[in-house]
PDB file of C-alpha atoms in Angstrom:
ATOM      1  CA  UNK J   9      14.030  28.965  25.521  1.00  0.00           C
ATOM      2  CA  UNK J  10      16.941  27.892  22.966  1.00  0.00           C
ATOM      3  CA  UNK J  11      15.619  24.187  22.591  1.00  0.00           C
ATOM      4  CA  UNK J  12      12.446  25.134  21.337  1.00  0.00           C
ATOM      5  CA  UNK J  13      12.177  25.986  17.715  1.00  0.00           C
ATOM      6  CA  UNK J  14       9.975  27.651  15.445  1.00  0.00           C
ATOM      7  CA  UNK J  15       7.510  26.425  12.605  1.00  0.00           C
ATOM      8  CA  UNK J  16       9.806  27.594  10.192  1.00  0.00           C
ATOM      9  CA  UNK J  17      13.041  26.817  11.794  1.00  0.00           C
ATOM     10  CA  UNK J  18      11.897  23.005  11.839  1.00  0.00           C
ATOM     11  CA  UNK J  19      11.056  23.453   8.222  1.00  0.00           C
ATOM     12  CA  UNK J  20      13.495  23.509   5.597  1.00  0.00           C
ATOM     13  CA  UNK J  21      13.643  25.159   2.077  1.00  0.00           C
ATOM     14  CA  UNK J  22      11.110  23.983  -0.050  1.00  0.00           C
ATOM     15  CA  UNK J  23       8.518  23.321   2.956  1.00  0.00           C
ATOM     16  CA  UNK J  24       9.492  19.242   3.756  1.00  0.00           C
ATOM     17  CA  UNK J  25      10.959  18.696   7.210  1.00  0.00           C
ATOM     18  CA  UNK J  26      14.562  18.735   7.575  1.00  0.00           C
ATOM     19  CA  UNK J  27      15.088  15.587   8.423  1.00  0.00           C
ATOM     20  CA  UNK J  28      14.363  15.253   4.236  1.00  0.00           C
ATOM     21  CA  UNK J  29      11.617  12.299   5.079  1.00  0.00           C
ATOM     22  CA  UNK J  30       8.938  12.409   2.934  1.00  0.00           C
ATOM     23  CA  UNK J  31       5.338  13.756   4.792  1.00  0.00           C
ATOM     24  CA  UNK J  32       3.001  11.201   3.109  1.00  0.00           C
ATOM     25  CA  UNK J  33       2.336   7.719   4.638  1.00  0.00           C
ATOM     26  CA  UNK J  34       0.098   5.399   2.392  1.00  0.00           C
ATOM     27  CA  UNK J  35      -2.822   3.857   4.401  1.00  0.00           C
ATOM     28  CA  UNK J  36      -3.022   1.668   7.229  1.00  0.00           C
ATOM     29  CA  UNK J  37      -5.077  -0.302   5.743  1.00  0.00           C
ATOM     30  CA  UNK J  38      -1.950  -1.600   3.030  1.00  0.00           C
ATOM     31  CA  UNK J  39      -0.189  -2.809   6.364  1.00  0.00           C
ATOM     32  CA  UNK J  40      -3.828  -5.244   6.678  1.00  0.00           C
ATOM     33  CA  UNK J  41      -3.131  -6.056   3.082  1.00  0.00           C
ATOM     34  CA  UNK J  42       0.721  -6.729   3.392  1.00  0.00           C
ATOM     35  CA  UNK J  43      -0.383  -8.850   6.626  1.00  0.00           C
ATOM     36  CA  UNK J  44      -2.859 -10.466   4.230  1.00  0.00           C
ATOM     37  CA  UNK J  45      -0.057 -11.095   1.700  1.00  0.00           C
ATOM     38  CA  UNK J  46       1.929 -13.194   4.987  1.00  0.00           C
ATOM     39  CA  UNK J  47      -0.450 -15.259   5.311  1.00  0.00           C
ATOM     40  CA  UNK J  48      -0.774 -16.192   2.106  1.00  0.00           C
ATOM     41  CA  UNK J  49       2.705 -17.188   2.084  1.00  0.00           C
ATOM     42  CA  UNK J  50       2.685 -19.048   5.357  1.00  0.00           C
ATOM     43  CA  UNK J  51       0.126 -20.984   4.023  1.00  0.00           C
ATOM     44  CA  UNK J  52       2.178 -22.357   1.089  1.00  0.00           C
ATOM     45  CA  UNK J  53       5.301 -22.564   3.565  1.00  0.00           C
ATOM     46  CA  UNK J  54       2.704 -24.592   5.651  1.00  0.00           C
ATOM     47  CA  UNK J  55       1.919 -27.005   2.717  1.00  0.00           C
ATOM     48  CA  UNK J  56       5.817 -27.239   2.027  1.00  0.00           C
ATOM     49  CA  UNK J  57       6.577 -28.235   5.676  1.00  0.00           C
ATOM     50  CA  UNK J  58       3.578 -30.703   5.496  1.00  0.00           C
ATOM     51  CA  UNK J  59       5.322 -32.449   2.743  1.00  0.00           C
ATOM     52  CA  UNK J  60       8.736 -32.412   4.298  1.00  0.00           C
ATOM     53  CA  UNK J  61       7.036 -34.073   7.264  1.00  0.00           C
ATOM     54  CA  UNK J  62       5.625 -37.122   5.065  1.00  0.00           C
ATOM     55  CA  UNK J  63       8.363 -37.555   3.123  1.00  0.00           C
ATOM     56  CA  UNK J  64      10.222 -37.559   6.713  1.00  0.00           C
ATOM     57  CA  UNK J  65       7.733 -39.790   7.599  1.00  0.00           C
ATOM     58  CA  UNK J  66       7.504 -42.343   4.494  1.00  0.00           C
ATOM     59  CA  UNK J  67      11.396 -42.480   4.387  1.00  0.00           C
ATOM     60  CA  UNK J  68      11.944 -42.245   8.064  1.00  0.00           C
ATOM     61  CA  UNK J  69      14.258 -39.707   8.260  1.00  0.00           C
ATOM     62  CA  UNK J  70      15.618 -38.481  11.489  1.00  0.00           C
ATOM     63  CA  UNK J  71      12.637 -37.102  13.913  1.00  0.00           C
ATOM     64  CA  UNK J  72      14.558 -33.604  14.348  1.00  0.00           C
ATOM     65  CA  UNK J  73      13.542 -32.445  10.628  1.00  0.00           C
ATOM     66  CA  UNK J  74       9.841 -32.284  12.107  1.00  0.00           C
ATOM     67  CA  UNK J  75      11.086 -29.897  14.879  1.00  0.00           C
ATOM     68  CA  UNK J  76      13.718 -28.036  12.224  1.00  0.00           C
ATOM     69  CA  UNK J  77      10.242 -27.668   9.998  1.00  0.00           C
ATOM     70  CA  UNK J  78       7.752 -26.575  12.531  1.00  0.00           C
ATOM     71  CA  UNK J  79      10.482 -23.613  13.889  1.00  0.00           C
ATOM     72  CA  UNK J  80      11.068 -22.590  10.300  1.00  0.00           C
ATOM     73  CA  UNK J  81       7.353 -22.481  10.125  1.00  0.00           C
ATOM     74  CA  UNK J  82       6.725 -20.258  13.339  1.00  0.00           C
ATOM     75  CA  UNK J  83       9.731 -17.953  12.136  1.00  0.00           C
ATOM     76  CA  UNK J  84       8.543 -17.498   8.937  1.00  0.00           C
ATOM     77  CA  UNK J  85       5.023 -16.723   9.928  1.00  0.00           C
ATOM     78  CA  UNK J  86       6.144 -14.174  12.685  1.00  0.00           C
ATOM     79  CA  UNK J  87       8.690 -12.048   9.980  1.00  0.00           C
ATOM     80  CA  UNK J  88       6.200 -12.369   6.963  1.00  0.00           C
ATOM     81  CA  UNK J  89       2.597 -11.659   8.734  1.00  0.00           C
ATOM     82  CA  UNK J  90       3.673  -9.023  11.585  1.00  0.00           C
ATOM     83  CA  UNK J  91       7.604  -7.556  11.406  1.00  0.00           C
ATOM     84  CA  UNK J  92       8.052  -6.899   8.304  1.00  0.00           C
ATOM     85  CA  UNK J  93       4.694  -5.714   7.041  1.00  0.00           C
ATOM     86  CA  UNK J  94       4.749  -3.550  10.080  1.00  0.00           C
ATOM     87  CA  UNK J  95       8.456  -1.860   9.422  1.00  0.00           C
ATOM     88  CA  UNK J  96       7.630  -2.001   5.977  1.00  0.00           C
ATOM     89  CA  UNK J  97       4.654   0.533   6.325  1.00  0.00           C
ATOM     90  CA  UNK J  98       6.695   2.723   9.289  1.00  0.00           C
ATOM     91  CA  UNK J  99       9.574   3.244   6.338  1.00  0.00           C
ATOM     92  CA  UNK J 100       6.836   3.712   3.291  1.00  0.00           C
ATOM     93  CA  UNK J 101       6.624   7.427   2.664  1.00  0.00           C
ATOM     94  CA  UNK J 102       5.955   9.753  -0.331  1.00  0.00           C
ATOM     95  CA  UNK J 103       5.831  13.203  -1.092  1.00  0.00           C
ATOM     96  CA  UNK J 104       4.356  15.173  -4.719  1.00  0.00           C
ATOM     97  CA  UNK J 105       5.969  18.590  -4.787  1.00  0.00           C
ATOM     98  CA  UNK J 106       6.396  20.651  -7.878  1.00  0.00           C
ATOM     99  CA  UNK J 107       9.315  19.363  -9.279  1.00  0.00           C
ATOM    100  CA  UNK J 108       9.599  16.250  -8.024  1.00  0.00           C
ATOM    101  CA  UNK J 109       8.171  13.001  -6.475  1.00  0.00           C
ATOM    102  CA  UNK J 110      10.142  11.412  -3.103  1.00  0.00           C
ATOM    103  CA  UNK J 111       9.944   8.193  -2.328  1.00  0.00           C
ATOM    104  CA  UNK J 112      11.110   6.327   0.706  1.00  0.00           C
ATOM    105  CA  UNK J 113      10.472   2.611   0.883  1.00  0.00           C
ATOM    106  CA  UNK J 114      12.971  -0.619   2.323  1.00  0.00           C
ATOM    107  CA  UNK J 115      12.812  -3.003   4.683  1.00  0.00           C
ATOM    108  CA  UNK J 116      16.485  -3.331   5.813  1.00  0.00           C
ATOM    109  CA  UNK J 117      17.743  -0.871   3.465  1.00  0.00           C
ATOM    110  CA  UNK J 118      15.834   2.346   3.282  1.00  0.00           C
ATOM    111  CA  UNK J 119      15.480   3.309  -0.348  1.00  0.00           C
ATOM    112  CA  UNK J 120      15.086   6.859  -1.291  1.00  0.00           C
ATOM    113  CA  UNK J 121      14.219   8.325  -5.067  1.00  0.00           C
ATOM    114  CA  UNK J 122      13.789  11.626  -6.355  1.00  0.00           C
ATOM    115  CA  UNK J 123      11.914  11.527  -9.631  1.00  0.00           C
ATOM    116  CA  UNK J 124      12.154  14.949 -11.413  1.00  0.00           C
ATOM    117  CA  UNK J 125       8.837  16.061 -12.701  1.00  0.00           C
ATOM    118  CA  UNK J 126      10.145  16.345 -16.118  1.00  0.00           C
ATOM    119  CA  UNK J 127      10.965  12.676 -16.581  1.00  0.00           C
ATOM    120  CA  UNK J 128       7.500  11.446 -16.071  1.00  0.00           C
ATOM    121  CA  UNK J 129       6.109   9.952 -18.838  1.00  0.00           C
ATOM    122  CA  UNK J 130       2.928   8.730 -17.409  1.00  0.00           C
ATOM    123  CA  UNK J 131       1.102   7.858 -14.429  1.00  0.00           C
ATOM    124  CA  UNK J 132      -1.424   4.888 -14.211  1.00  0.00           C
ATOM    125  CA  UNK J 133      -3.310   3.722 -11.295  1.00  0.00           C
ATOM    126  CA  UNK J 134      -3.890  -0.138 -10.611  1.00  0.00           C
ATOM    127  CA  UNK J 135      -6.155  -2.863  -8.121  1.00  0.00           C
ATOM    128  CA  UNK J 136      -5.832  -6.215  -7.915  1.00  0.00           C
ATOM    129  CA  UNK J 137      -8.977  -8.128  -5.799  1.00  0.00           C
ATOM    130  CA  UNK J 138      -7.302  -8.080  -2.162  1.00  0.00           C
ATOM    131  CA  UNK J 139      -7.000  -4.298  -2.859  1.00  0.00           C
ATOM    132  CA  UNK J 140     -10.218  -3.399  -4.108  1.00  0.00           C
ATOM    133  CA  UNK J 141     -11.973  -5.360  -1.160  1.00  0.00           C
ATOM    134  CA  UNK J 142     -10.105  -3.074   1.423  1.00  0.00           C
ATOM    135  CA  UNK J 143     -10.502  -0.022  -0.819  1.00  0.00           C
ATOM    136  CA  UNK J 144      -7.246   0.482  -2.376  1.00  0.00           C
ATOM    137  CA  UNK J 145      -5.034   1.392  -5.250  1.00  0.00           C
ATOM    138  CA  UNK J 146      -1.215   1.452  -6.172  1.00  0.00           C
ATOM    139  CA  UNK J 147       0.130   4.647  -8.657  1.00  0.00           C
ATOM    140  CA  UNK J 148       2.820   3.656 -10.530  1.00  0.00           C
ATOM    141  CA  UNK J 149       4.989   6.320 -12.520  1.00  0.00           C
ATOM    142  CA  UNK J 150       6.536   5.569 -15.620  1.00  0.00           C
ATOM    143  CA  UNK J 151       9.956   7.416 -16.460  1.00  0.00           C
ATOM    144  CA  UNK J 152      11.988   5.975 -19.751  1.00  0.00           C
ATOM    145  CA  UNK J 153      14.145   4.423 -17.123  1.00  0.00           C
ATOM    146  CA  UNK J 154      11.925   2.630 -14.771  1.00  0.00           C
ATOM    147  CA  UNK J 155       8.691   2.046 -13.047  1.00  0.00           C
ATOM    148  CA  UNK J 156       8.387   3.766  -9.649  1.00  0.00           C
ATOM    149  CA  UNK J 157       5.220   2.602  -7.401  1.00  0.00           C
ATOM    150  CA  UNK J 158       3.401   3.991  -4.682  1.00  0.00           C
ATOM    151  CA  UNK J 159       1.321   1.065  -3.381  1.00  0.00           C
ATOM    152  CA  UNK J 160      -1.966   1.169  -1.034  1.00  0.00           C
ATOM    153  CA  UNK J 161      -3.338   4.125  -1.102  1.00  0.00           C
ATOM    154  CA  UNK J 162      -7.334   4.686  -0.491  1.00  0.00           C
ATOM    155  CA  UNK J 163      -8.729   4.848  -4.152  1.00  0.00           C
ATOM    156  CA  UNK J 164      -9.896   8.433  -4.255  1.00  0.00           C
ATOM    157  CA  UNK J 165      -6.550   9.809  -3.028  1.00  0.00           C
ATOM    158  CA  UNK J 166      -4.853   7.815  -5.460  1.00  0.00           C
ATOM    159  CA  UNK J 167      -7.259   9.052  -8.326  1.00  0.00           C
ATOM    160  CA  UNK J 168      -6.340  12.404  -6.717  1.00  0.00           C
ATOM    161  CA  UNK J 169      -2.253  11.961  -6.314  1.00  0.00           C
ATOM    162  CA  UNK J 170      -2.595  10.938 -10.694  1.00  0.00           C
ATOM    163  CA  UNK J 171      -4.333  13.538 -11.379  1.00  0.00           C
ATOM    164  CA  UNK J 172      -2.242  15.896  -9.785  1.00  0.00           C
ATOM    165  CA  UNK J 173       0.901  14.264 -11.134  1.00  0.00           C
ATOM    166  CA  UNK J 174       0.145  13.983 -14.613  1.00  0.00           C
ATOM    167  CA  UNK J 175      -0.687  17.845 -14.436  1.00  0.00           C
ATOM    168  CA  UNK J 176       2.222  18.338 -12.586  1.00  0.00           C
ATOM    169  CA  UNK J 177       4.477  16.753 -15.191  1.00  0.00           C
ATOM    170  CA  UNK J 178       2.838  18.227 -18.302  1.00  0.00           C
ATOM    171  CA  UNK J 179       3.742  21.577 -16.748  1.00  0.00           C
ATOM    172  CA  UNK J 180       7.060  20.633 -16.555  1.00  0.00           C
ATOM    173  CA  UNK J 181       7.295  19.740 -19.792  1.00  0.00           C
ATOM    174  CA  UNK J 182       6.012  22.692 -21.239  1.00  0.00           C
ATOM    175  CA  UNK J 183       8.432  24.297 -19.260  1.00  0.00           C
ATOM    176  CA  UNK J 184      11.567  22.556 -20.509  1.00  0.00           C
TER     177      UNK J 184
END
């Protein structure tokens, strides 16, 4: 049948898919953490609208601000706790080949970067407290331009991914 393709049909030069997206997702647990991250947020939008509400109150401002507050409120809460975290995980993708590092982040615009192996200047790995209790770690790679990150990954495949990127670069600099 002439719809149905082979492995290596579907599989472009170089072994990625054709469709050039990256074949690495970080973890689902960074899409708990991002969630995490919302409500942290909506809480301080919270206190905000609180204090719009008294000073609504004290002054006594027109009664539609409390209803204008409490939508911006619910709004807020629905893009910054579920949507976006949620399409921001779909769109996060990475891939380490031997040349290069692909990444593919963006919430409304999809972002896409090709770091060249022999730009790398150094790889580190970092956790703040919300990551370590779920088990994670962001790589970020250090060119002379720019800081590239990978965030949430599970710690060992981070440790991992560094390891095999700062080996990865040094042989590309040896080869230069």
């Amino acid at each position: 049948v002439a719809d149905v393709l082979s492995y290596n049909e579907v599989r472009g030069k170089g072994g990625y898919m054709l469709n050039n997206q990256p074949k690495n997702q970080i973890s689902i647990k960074g899409l708990r953490v991002w969630r995490l991250y919302g409500v942290i947020q909506t809480i301080i939008v919270f206190i905000l609208a609180i204090g719009v509400g008294a000073l609504t109150y004290i002054f006594d401002w027109p009664k539609w601000i409390y209803i204008v507050s409490a939508i911006i409120l619910i709004l807020y809460a629905y893009l910054f706790i579920y949507l976006f975290p949620k399409v921001k995980w779909h769109r996060w993708r990475y891939e380490v080949r031997e040349l290069e590092i692909e990444l593919q982040h963006g919430l409304f615009v999809v972002k896409r970067t090709l770091i060249p192996m022999v730009r790398v200047q150094h790889v580190d790995t970092s956790q703040g407290p919300i990551l370590r209790k779920y088990k994670l770690a962001g790589i970020t790679i250090s060119t002379a331009a720019t800081v590239h990150e990978i965030p949430a990954l599970v710690v060992e495949e981070a440790d991992e991914l560094r390891s095999k990127i700062s080996a990865l670069a040094r042989v590309a600099d040896e080869d230069v």
